[in-house]
PDB file of C-alpha atoms and ligand atoms in Angstrom:
ATOM      1  CA  MET A   1       6.808 -78.141   0.719  1.00 88.00           C
ATOM      2  CA  LYS A   2       5.745 -80.762  -2.063  1.00 94.00           C
ATOM      3  CA  LYS A   3       8.412 -81.200  -4.763  1.00 96.00           C
ATOM      4  CA  ILE A   4       9.153 -83.466  -7.626  1.00 97.00           C
ATOM      5  CA  TYR A   5      12.462 -83.959  -9.301  1.00 98.00           C
ATOM      6  CA  LEU A   6      12.216 -84.742 -13.081  1.00 97.00           C
ATOM      7  CA  VAL A   7      15.483 -86.660 -13.621  1.00 97.00           C
ATOM      8  CA  GLY A   8      16.906 -87.904 -17.054  1.00 97.00           C
ATOM      9  CA  ALA A   9      18.379 -91.383 -16.704  1.00 97.00           C
ATOM     10  CA  GLY A  10      20.506 -91.228 -19.938  1.00 97.00           C
ATOM     11  CA  PRO A  11      20.328 -93.513 -22.959  1.00 97.00           C
ATOM     12  CA  GLY A  12      20.931 -96.957 -21.357  1.00 96.00           C
ATOM     13  CA  ASP A  13      24.346 -97.214 -19.947  1.00 97.00           C
ATOM     14  CA  PRO A  14      23.812 -96.560 -16.289  1.00 96.00           C
ATOM     15  CA  GLY A  15      27.083 -94.697 -16.225  1.00 97.00           C
ATOM     16  CA  LEU A  16      25.602 -92.033 -18.314  1.00 97.00           C
ATOM     17  CA  ILE A  17      23.430 -90.525 -15.675  1.00 97.00           C
ATOM     18  CA  THR A  18      24.437 -87.119 -14.188  1.00 98.00           C
ATOM     19  CA  VAL A  19      26.103 -86.908 -10.684  1.00 98.00           C
ATOM     20  CA  LYS A  20      22.950 -84.974  -9.453  1.00 98.00           C
ATOM     21  CA  GLY A  21      20.574 -87.540 -10.958  1.00 98.00           C
ATOM     22  CA  LEU A  22      22.366 -90.377  -9.198  1.00 98.00           C
ATOM     23  CA  GLU A  23      22.519 -88.523  -5.816  1.00 98.00           C
ATOM     24  CA  LEU A  24      18.605 -88.062  -6.090  1.00 98.00           C
ATOM     25  CA  ILE A  25      18.045 -91.764  -6.909  1.00 98.00           C
ATOM     26  CA  LYS A  26      20.054 -92.572  -3.652  1.00 98.00           C
ATOM     27  CA  LYS A  27      18.089 -90.245  -1.533  1.00 98.00           C
ATOM     28  CA  ALA A  28      14.617 -90.642  -3.040  1.00 98.00           C
ATOM     29  CA  ASP A  29      11.656 -91.874  -0.916  1.00 98.00           C
ATOM     30  CA  ILE A  30       9.637 -92.431  -4.072  1.00 97.00           C
ATOM     31  CA  ILE A  31      10.872 -93.175  -7.561  1.00 97.00           C
ATOM     32  CA  ILE A  32       8.364 -93.240 -10.438  1.00 96.00           C
ATOM     33  CA  HIS A  33       9.944 -94.513 -13.540  1.00 96.00           C
ATOM     34  CA  ASP A  34       9.338 -95.696 -17.090  1.00 92.00           C
ATOM     35  CA  ARG A  35      10.697 -98.728 -18.715  1.00 88.00           C
ATOM     36  CA  LEU A  36      14.412 -97.708 -18.637  1.00 85.00           C
ATOM     37  CA  GLY A  37      16.121-100.408 -20.642  1.00 84.00           C
ATOM     38  CA  ALA A  38      19.623-101.025 -19.454  1.00 82.00           C
ATOM     39  CA  SER A  39      19.254 -97.936 -17.156  1.00 82.00           C
ATOM     40  CA  LYS A  40      17.007-100.016 -14.929  1.00 90.00           C
ATOM     41  CA  GLU A  41      20.301-100.951 -13.171  1.00 94.00           C
ATOM     42  CA  LEU A  42      20.256 -97.328 -11.822  1.00 97.00           C
ATOM     43  CA  LEU A  43      17.215 -98.380  -9.513  1.00 97.00           C
ATOM     44  CA  LYS A  44      19.625-100.596  -7.527  1.00 97.00           C
ATOM     45  CA  ASN A  45      20.989 -97.422  -5.995  1.00 97.00           C
ATOM     46  CA  ALA A  46      17.635 -96.750  -4.353  1.00 97.00           C
ATOM     47  CA  LYS A  47      17.698 -96.770  -0.547  1.00 97.00           C
ATOM     48  CA  GLU A  48      16.150 -99.540   1.369  1.00 97.00           C
ATOM     49  CA  GLY A  49      12.462 -99.088   1.751  1.00 96.00           C
ATOM     50  CA  ALA A  50      12.087 -96.613  -1.246  1.00 97.00           C
ATOM     51  CA  GLU A  51       8.883 -97.006  -3.118  1.00 97.00           C
ATOM     52  CA  LEU A  52       9.595 -97.783  -6.834  1.00 96.00           C
ATOM     53  CA  ILE A  53       6.525 -97.228  -9.031  1.00 95.00           C
ATOM     54  CA  TYR A  54       6.570 -98.444 -12.666  1.00 94.00           C
ATOM     55  CA  VAL A  55       4.364 -96.563 -15.044  1.00 93.00           C
ATOM     56  CA  GLY A  56       5.945 -97.643 -18.367  1.00 87.00           C
ATOM     57  CA  LYS A  57       4.503 -99.815 -21.033  1.00 79.00           C
ATOM     58  CA  ARG A  58       3.767-103.474 -20.168  1.00 72.00           C
ATOM     59  CA  PRO A  59       3.303-105.843 -23.181  1.00 69.00           C
ATOM     60  CA  GLY A  60      -0.066-107.376 -23.019  1.00 72.00           C
ATOM     61  CA  ALA A  61      -1.058-105.564 -19.802  1.00 73.00           C
ATOM     62  CA  HIS A  62      -2.786-102.141 -19.011  1.00 77.00           C
ATOM     63  CA  THR A  63      -0.598 -99.311 -20.255  1.00 80.00           C
ATOM     64  CA  PHE A  64      -0.602 -96.122 -18.131  1.00 87.00           C
ATOM     65  CA  LYS A  65      -2.219 -93.229 -19.912  1.00 90.00           C
ATOM     66  CA  GLN A  66      -0.372 -89.959 -19.527  1.00 91.00           C
ATOM     67  CA  GLU A  67      -3.191 -88.581 -17.312  1.00 93.00           C
ATOM     68  CA  GLU A  68      -2.854 -91.516 -14.924  1.00 93.00           C
ATOM     69  CA  ILE A  69       0.862 -90.890 -14.810  1.00 94.00           C
ATOM     70  CA  ASN A  70       0.222 -87.211 -13.966  1.00 95.00           C
ATOM     71  CA  ASN A  71      -2.379 -88.292 -11.267  1.00 94.00           C
ATOM     72  CA  ILE A  72       0.219 -90.651  -9.690  1.00 94.00           C
ATOM     73  CA  LEU A  73       2.852 -87.815  -9.655  1.00 95.00           C
ATOM     74  CA  VAL A  74       0.495 -85.399  -7.964  1.00 94.00           C
ATOM     75  CA  GLU A  75      -0.871 -88.002  -5.519  1.00 95.00           C
ATOM     76  CA  LYS A  76       2.814 -89.090  -4.529  1.00 94.00           C
ATOM     77  CA  ALA A  77       4.110 -85.633  -3.952  1.00 94.00           C
ATOM     78  CA  VAL A  78       4.110 -85.420  -0.195  1.00 93.00           C
ATOM     79  CA  ASP A  79       5.606 -82.798   2.105  1.00 93.00           C
ATOM     80  CA  ASP A  80       9.228 -83.379   2.799  1.00 91.00           C
ATOM     81  CA  LYS A  81       9.514 -86.611   0.730  1.00 96.00           C
ATOM     82  CA  ILE A  82      12.015 -86.854  -1.963  1.00 97.00           C
ATOM     83  CA  VAL A  83       9.958 -87.808  -5.015  1.00 97.00           C
ATOM     84  CA  VAL A  84      11.772 -88.587  -8.346  1.00 97.00           C
ATOM     85  CA  ARG A  85      10.240 -89.048 -11.672  1.00 97.00           C
ATOM     86  CA  LEU A  86      12.999 -90.780 -13.652  1.00 97.00           C
ATOM     87  CA  LYS A  87      12.690 -90.760 -17.485  1.00 96.00           C
ATOM     88  CA  GLY A  88      14.893 -92.286 -20.114  1.00 96.00           C
ATOM     89  CA  GLY A  89      17.360 -90.012 -21.838  1.00 97.00           C
ATOM     90  CA  ASP A  90      16.479 -86.328 -21.276  1.00 97.00           C
ATOM     91  CA  PRO A  91      13.131 -85.708 -19.751  1.00 96.00           C
ATOM     92  CA  PHE A  92      12.079 -83.202 -22.445  1.00 96.00           C
ATOM     93  CA  VAL A  93      13.078 -84.856 -25.501  1.00 96.00           C
ATOM     94  CA  PHE A  94       9.811 -86.531 -26.664  1.00 93.00           C
ATOM     95  CA  GLY A  95       9.421 -87.943 -23.136  1.00 85.00           C
ATOM     96  CA  ARG A  96       6.069 -85.990 -22.412  1.00 88.00           C
ATOM     97  CA  GLY A  97       7.892 -84.197 -19.683  1.00 90.00           C
ATOM     98  CA  GLY A  98       6.094 -81.051 -20.532  1.00 91.00           C
ATOM     99  CA  GLU A  99       2.681 -82.609 -19.763  1.00 93.00           C
ATOM    100  CA  GLU A 100       3.964 -83.759 -16.522  1.00 95.00           C
ATOM    101  CA  VAL A 101       5.311 -80.337 -15.446  1.00 95.00           C
ATOM    102  CA  ARG A 102       2.070 -78.749 -16.421  1.00 95.00           C
ATOM    103  CA  ALA A 103       0.184 -81.096 -14.153  1.00 95.00           C
ATOM    104  CA  ILE A 104       2.666 -80.423 -11.334  1.00 96.00           C
ATOM    105  CA  VAL A 105       2.450 -76.641 -11.591  1.00 96.00           C
ATOM    106  CA  ARG A 106      -1.213 -76.706 -11.892  1.00 96.00           C
ATOM    107  CA  ASN A 107      -1.407 -78.606  -8.528  1.00 96.00           C
ATOM    108  CA  GLY A 108       0.873 -76.038  -6.814  1.00 96.00           C
ATOM    109  CA  ILE A 109       3.696 -78.541  -6.430  1.00 96.00           C
ATOM    110  CA  ASP A 110       7.439 -77.344  -6.821  1.00 96.00           C
ATOM    111  CA  TYR A 111       9.724 -79.083  -9.334  1.00 97.00           C
ATOM    112  CA  GLU A 112      13.323 -79.327 -10.524  1.00 97.00           C
ATOM    113  CA  ILE A 113      14.784 -80.567 -13.659  1.00 97.00           C
ATOM    114  CA  VAL A 114      17.771 -82.699 -13.867  1.00 98.00           C
ATOM    115  CA  PRO A 115      18.544 -82.957 -17.564  1.00 97.00           C
ATOM    116  CA  GLY A 116      19.786 -86.179 -18.983  1.00 97.00           C
ATOM    117  CA  VAL A 117      22.016 -87.377 -21.921  1.00 98.00           C
ATOM    118  CA  THR A 118      19.795 -87.776 -24.803  1.00 98.00           C
ATOM    119  CA  SER A 119      19.658 -90.854 -26.895  1.00 98.00           C
ATOM    120  CA  ALA A 120      19.257 -88.606 -29.900  1.00 98.00           C
ATOM    121  CA  ILE A 121      22.896 -87.407 -29.728  1.00 98.00           C
ATOM    122  CA  SER A 122      24.587 -89.940 -27.694  1.00 98.00           C
ATOM    123  CA  VAL A 123      23.403 -93.251 -29.341  1.00 98.00           C
ATOM    124  CA  PRO A 124      24.691 -92.199 -32.766  1.00 98.00           C
ATOM    125  CA  GLU A 125      28.054 -90.986 -31.291  1.00 97.00           C
ATOM    126  CA  LEU A 126      28.632 -94.163 -29.298  1.00 96.00           C
ATOM    127  CA  ALA A 127      27.953 -96.056 -32.499  1.00 97.00           C
ATOM    128  CA  GLY A 128      30.669 -93.956 -34.406  1.00 96.00           C
ATOM    129  CA  ILE A 129      28.411 -91.452 -36.029  1.00 97.00           C
ATOM    130  CA  PRO A 130      28.904 -87.867 -34.901  1.00 97.00           C
ATOM    131  CA  ILE A 131      25.818 -85.823 -35.716  1.00 97.00           C
ATOM    132  CA  THR A 132      27.696 -82.778 -36.846  1.00 97.00           C
ATOM    133  CA  ASP A 133      31.070 -82.556 -38.688  1.00 96.00           C
ATOM    134  CA  ARG A 134      32.911 -79.740 -39.998  1.00 95.00           C
ATOM    135  CA  ARG A 135      33.123 -81.026 -43.543  1.00 94.00           C
ATOM    136  CA  TYR A 136      29.720 -83.038 -43.945  1.00 95.00           C
ATOM    137  CA  ALA A 137      27.238 -81.603 -41.490  1.00 97.00           C
ATOM    138  CA  SER A 138      26.647 -78.213 -39.939  1.00 98.00           C
ATOM    139  CA  SER A 139      23.138 -78.741 -38.967  1.00 98.00           C
ATOM    140  CA  PHE A 140      20.920 -81.498 -37.409  1.00 98.00           C
ATOM    141  CA  THR A 141      17.281 -82.069 -36.688  1.00 98.00           C
ATOM    142  CA  VAL A 142      15.606 -84.487 -34.320  1.00 98.00           C
ATOM    143  CA  ALA A 143      12.196 -85.741 -35.216  1.00 97.00           C
ATOM    144  CA  THR A 144       9.634 -88.064 -33.692  1.00 96.00           C
ATOM    145  CA  GLY A 145       8.691 -91.014 -35.866  1.00 95.00           C
ATOM    146  CA  GLN A 146       5.287 -91.034 -34.232  1.00 89.00           C
ATOM    147  CA  GLU A 147       3.207 -87.973 -33.943  1.00 80.00           C
ATOM    148  CA  ASP A 148       0.437 -87.507 -31.479  1.00 78.00           C
ATOM    149  CA  PRO A 149      -2.710 -88.950 -33.311  1.00 74.00           C
ATOM    150  CA  THR A 150      -4.942 -86.383 -31.908  1.00 77.00           C
ATOM    151  CA  LYS A 151      -2.948 -83.496 -33.148  1.00 77.00           C
ATOM    152  CA  GLU A 152      -4.920 -81.039 -35.236  1.00 72.00           C
ATOM    153  CA  GLU A 153      -2.216 -79.134 -37.246  1.00 73.00           C
ATOM    154  CA  GLU A 154      -0.637 -80.369 -40.396  1.00 67.00           C
ATOM    155  CA  ARG A 155       1.364 -83.520 -39.828  1.00 82.00           C
ATOM    156  CA  LEU A 156       5.185 -83.707 -40.066  1.00 91.00           C
ATOM    157  CA  ASP A 157       6.393 -84.195 -43.645  1.00 95.00           C
ATOM    158  CA  TYR A 158       9.740 -86.027 -43.391  1.00 96.00           C
ATOM    159  CA  GLY A 159      10.703 -85.030 -46.974  1.00 96.00           C
ATOM    160  CA  LYS A 160      10.757 -81.375 -45.857  1.00 96.00           C
ATOM    161  CA  LEU A 161      13.164 -81.854 -42.915  1.00 96.00           C
ATOM    162  CA  ASN A 162      16.080 -80.087 -44.360  1.00 91.00           C
ATOM    163  CA  ALA A 163      19.068 -80.255 -41.883  1.00 97.00           C
ATOM    164  CA  ASP A 164      22.329 -82.084 -43.058  1.00 97.00           C
ATOM    165  CA  THR A 165      21.633 -84.723 -40.436  1.00 98.00           C
ATOM    166  CA  ILE A 166      18.280 -86.151 -39.634  1.00 98.00           C
ATOM    167  CA  VAL A 167      17.787 -88.083 -36.377  1.00 98.00           C
ATOM    168  CA  ILE A 168      14.496 -89.861 -35.951  1.00 98.00           C
ATOM    169  CA  LEU A 169      13.266 -91.369 -32.645  1.00 97.00           C
ATOM    170  CA  MET A 170      10.546 -93.864 -32.369  1.00 96.00           C
ATOM    171  CA  GLY A 171      10.560 -94.404 -36.097  1.00 96.00           C
ATOM    172  CA  ILE A 172      10.811 -98.113 -36.677  1.00 96.00           C
ATOM    173  CA  LYS A 173       7.107 -98.764 -36.967  1.00 95.00           C
ATOM    174  CA  ASN A 174       6.763 -95.960 -39.410  1.00 95.00           C
ATOM    175  CA  LEU A 175       9.981 -96.608 -41.284  1.00 97.00           C
ATOM    176  CA  PRO A 176       8.279 -97.099 -44.743  1.00 97.00           C
ATOM    177  CA  LYS A 177       6.352 -93.932 -44.486  1.00 96.00           C
ATOM    178  CA  ILE A 178       9.453 -91.873 -43.254  1.00 97.00           C
ATOM    179  CA  VAL A 179      11.549 -93.310 -45.896  1.00 98.00           C
ATOM    180  CA  GLY A 180       9.034 -92.788 -48.649  1.00 97.00           C
ATOM    181  CA  GLN A 181       8.620 -89.185 -47.915  1.00 97.00           C
ATOM    182  CA  MET A 182      12.301 -88.426 -47.549  1.00 97.00           C
ATOM    183  CA  LEU A 183      13.020 -90.134 -50.939  1.00 98.00           C
ATOM    184  CA  LYS A 184      11.068 -87.337 -52.489  1.00 97.00           C
ATOM    185  CA  SER A 185      13.831 -84.960 -51.597  1.00 96.00           C
ATOM    186  CA  ARG A 186      16.854 -86.856 -51.141  1.00 97.00           C
ATOM    187  CA  PRO A 187      18.718 -89.525 -53.450  1.00 98.00           C
ATOM    188  CA  PRO A 188      18.320 -93.245 -52.592  1.00 98.00           C
ATOM    189  CA  GLU A 189      22.142 -93.410 -52.053  1.00 98.00           C
ATOM    190  CA  THR A 190      21.810 -91.118 -48.888  1.00 98.00           C
ATOM    191  CA  PRO A 191      23.486 -93.111 -46.058  1.00 98.00           C
ATOM    192  CA  LEU A 192      21.167 -94.321 -43.284  1.00 98.00           C
ATOM    193  CA  ALA A 193      21.970 -95.963 -40.014  1.00 98.00           C
ATOM    194  CA  LEU A 194      19.677 -97.779 -37.598  1.00 98.00           C
ATOM    195  CA  ILE A 195      21.036 -98.162 -34.140  1.00 98.00           C
ATOM    196  CA  GLU A 196      19.129-100.671 -31.790  1.00 98.00           C
ATOM    197  CA  ASN A 197      19.728-100.627 -28.017  1.00 97.00           C
ATOM    198  CA  GLY A 198      22.474 -98.006 -28.209  1.00 97.00           C
ATOM    199  CA  SER A 199      24.896 -97.631 -25.376  1.00 97.00           C
ATOM    200  CA  THR A 200      24.314-101.145 -24.084  1.00 96.00           C
ATOM    201  CA  LYS A 201      25.904-104.565 -24.564  1.00 95.00           C
ATOM    202  CA  ASP A 202      23.016-105.357 -27.077  1.00 96.00           C
ATOM    203  CA  GLU A 203      23.821-102.501 -29.283  1.00 97.00           C
ATOM    204  CA  ARG A 204      23.250-103.285 -32.884  1.00 97.00           C
ATOM    205  CA  VAL A 205      23.956-101.080 -35.856  1.00 97.00           C
ATOM    206  CA  VAL A 206      22.902-101.571 -39.355  1.00 98.00           C
ATOM    207  CA  VAL A 207      24.375 -99.223 -42.005  1.00 97.00           C
ATOM    208  CA  THR A 208      22.339 -98.906 -45.189  1.00 98.00           C
ATOM    209  CA  THR A 209      20.963 -96.277 -47.455  1.00 98.00           C
ATOM    210  CA  LEU A 210      17.694 -94.437 -47.758  1.00 98.00           C
ATOM    211  CA  GLY A 211      16.633 -96.554 -50.811  1.00 98.00           C
ATOM    212  CA  GLU A 212      17.483 -99.840 -49.100  1.00 98.00           C
ATOM    213  CA  ALA A 213      16.550 -99.099 -45.526  1.00 98.00           C
ATOM    214  CA  VAL A 214      13.045-100.819 -45.372  1.00 98.00           C
ATOM    215  CA  VAL A 215      14.307-104.042 -46.741  1.00 98.00           C
ATOM    216  CA  ARG A 216      17.305-104.142 -44.597  1.00 98.00           C
ATOM    217  CA  ALA A 217      15.422-103.237 -41.386  1.00 98.00           C
ATOM    218  CA  GLU A 218      13.076-106.184 -42.197  1.00 97.00           C
ATOM    219  CA  GLU A 219      15.947-108.669 -42.903  1.00 98.00           C
ATOM    220  CA  GLU A 220      17.725-107.625 -39.880  1.00 98.00           C
ATOM    221  CA  GLY A 221      14.636-107.596 -37.573  1.00 97.00           C
ATOM    222  CA  VAL A 222      15.378-104.202 -36.109  1.00 97.00           C
ATOM    223  CA  ARG A 223      13.266-103.453 -33.090  1.00 95.00           C
ATOM    224  CA  PRO A 224      12.628-100.666 -30.906  1.00 94.00           C
ATOM    225  CA  PRO A 225      14.193 -98.906 -29.126  1.00 95.00           C
ATOM    226  CA  ALA A 226      16.162 -97.855 -32.029  1.00 97.00           C
ATOM    227  CA  ILE A 227      17.299 -94.603 -33.529  1.00 98.00           C
ATOM    228  CA  ILE A 228      17.455 -93.675 -37.286  1.00 98.00           C
ATOM    229  CA  VAL A 229      20.275 -91.441 -38.595  1.00 98.00           C
ATOM    230  CA  ILE A 230      20.111 -90.049 -42.104  1.00 98.00           C
ATOM    231  CA  GLY A 231      23.006 -88.103 -43.670  1.00 98.00           C
ATOM    232  CA  GLU A 232      26.546 -87.991 -44.811  1.00 97.00           C
ATOM    233  CA  VAL A 233      27.823 -88.306 -41.254  1.00 97.00           C
ATOM    234  CA  VAL A 234      26.869 -92.102 -41.363  1.00 97.00           C
ATOM    235  CA  ARG A 235      29.974 -92.557 -43.622  1.00 96.00           C
ATOM    236  CA  LEU A 236      32.197 -91.333 -40.882  1.00 95.00           C
ATOM    237  CA  ARG A 237      31.710 -94.631 -38.921  1.00 92.00           C
ATOM    238  CA  SER A 238      34.309 -96.362 -40.966  1.00 85.00           C
ATOM    239  CA  GLU A 239      36.731 -93.453 -40.564  1.00 84.00           C
ATOM    240  CA  PHE A 240      36.086 -93.627 -36.773  1.00 80.00           C
ATOM    241  CA  GLY A 241      37.218 -97.282 -36.893  1.00 78.00           C
ATOM    242  CA  ARG A 242      33.715 -98.583 -35.919  1.00 78.00           C
TER     243      ARG A 242
HETATM  244  N1  SAH B   1      13.705 -88.841 -23.676  1.00 77.48           N
HETATM  245  C1  SAH B   1      14.370 -89.827 -24.495  1.00 77.48           C
HETATM  246  C2  SAH B   1      13.571 -90.249 -25.747  1.00 77.48           C
HETATM  247  C3  SAH B   1      12.198 -90.813 -25.470  1.00 77.48           C
HETATM  248  S1  SAH B   1      11.496 -91.467 -26.943  1.00 77.48           S
HETATM  249  C4  SAH B   1      15.710 -89.413 -24.772  1.00 77.48           C
HETATM  250  O1  SAH B   1      16.099 -88.237 -24.545  1.00 77.48           O
HETATM  251  O2  SAH B   1      16.550 -90.222 -25.119  1.00 77.48           O
HETATM  252  C5  SAH B   1      12.047 -93.120 -26.968  1.00 77.48           C
HETATM  253  C6  SAH B   1      12.974 -93.353 -28.149  1.00 77.48           C
HETATM  254  O3  SAH B   1      14.213 -92.964 -27.958  1.00 77.48           O
HETATM  255  C7  SAH B   1      12.981 -94.792 -28.666  1.00 77.48           C
HETATM  256  O4  SAH B   1      11.844 -95.332 -29.374  1.00 77.48           O
HETATM  257  C8  SAH B   1      14.123 -94.665 -29.497  1.00 77.48           C
HETATM  258  O5  SAH B   1      14.039 -94.134 -30.724  1.00 77.48           O
HETATM  259  C9  SAH B   1      15.137 -93.782 -28.656  1.00 77.48           C
HETATM  260  N2  SAH B   1      16.058 -94.562 -27.755  1.00 77.48           N
HETATM  261  C10 SAH B   1      16.016 -94.332 -26.478  1.00 77.48           C
HETATM  262  N3  SAH B   1      16.950 -95.015 -25.951  1.00 77.48           N
HETATM  263  C11 SAH B   1      17.674 -95.709 -26.951  1.00 77.48           C
HETATM  264  C12 SAH B   1      18.669 -96.644 -27.029  1.00 77.48           C
HETATM  265  N4  SAH B   1      19.436 -97.020 -26.020  1.00 77.48           N
HETATM  266  N5  SAH B   1      19.055 -97.119 -28.247  1.00 77.48           N
HETATM  267  C13 SAH B   1      18.356 -96.646 -29.330  1.00 77.48           C
HETATM  268  N6  SAH B   1      17.280 -95.806 -29.310  1.00 77.48           N
HETATM  269  C14 SAH B   1      16.985 -95.318 -28.119  1.00 77.48           C
END
């Protein structure tokens, strides 16, 4: 039977994969992976002779389109081979896992999901910012900073996100637009944190406010992968001794 395992690699620190995920990496005949940042270490656990296929972004070179990745998955699924599709964080948090599953199902291939620790929650908490707190935040929202440009419905308005804590992934490029919209519904003093390369030795945290975020991000040269956290919980960082 043809089968593909969609495995979440966690946020960066290779220790943050699940037991099941690591076992699959060790047993896999084929691993199809994205750019995994620090989690690339995990690939060292692959058995000798395993085929490792990189389908992530390559600066200055051809970048795989989602359809090409789907085709590779379908092509590489062979009877009785252990095929692992390894994705950063959790496979279904903005990882286009859904498109891959649809292609897998359409082609009559079996699949299993192995969830991962998503960066959306773990990166803030490892930086000392819990995304909920009994006193300050009883709800959170996770949004993407980059919507599908081909999408027809109304675009996301960041000013209308109304949870206590807002977490934005892939938002660095659009930071001015995101912040501009949020300033229409929140005061400029609202705490905001930018966390770059969370859970790794290169982690960098910039704590600022909604009003000053754009200038600070530029001054500090914040680069992806980074997460934006907005809300009172950002203040807890100092209470948490970070
Ligand atoms: N499926 C992934 C997210 C994919 S989108 C997950 O569940 O974590 C990629 C975005 O995730 C990046 O642009 C960045 O916003 C965020 N991200 C992933 N790893 C990160 C890390 N170690 N530090 C900061 N942000 C990270």
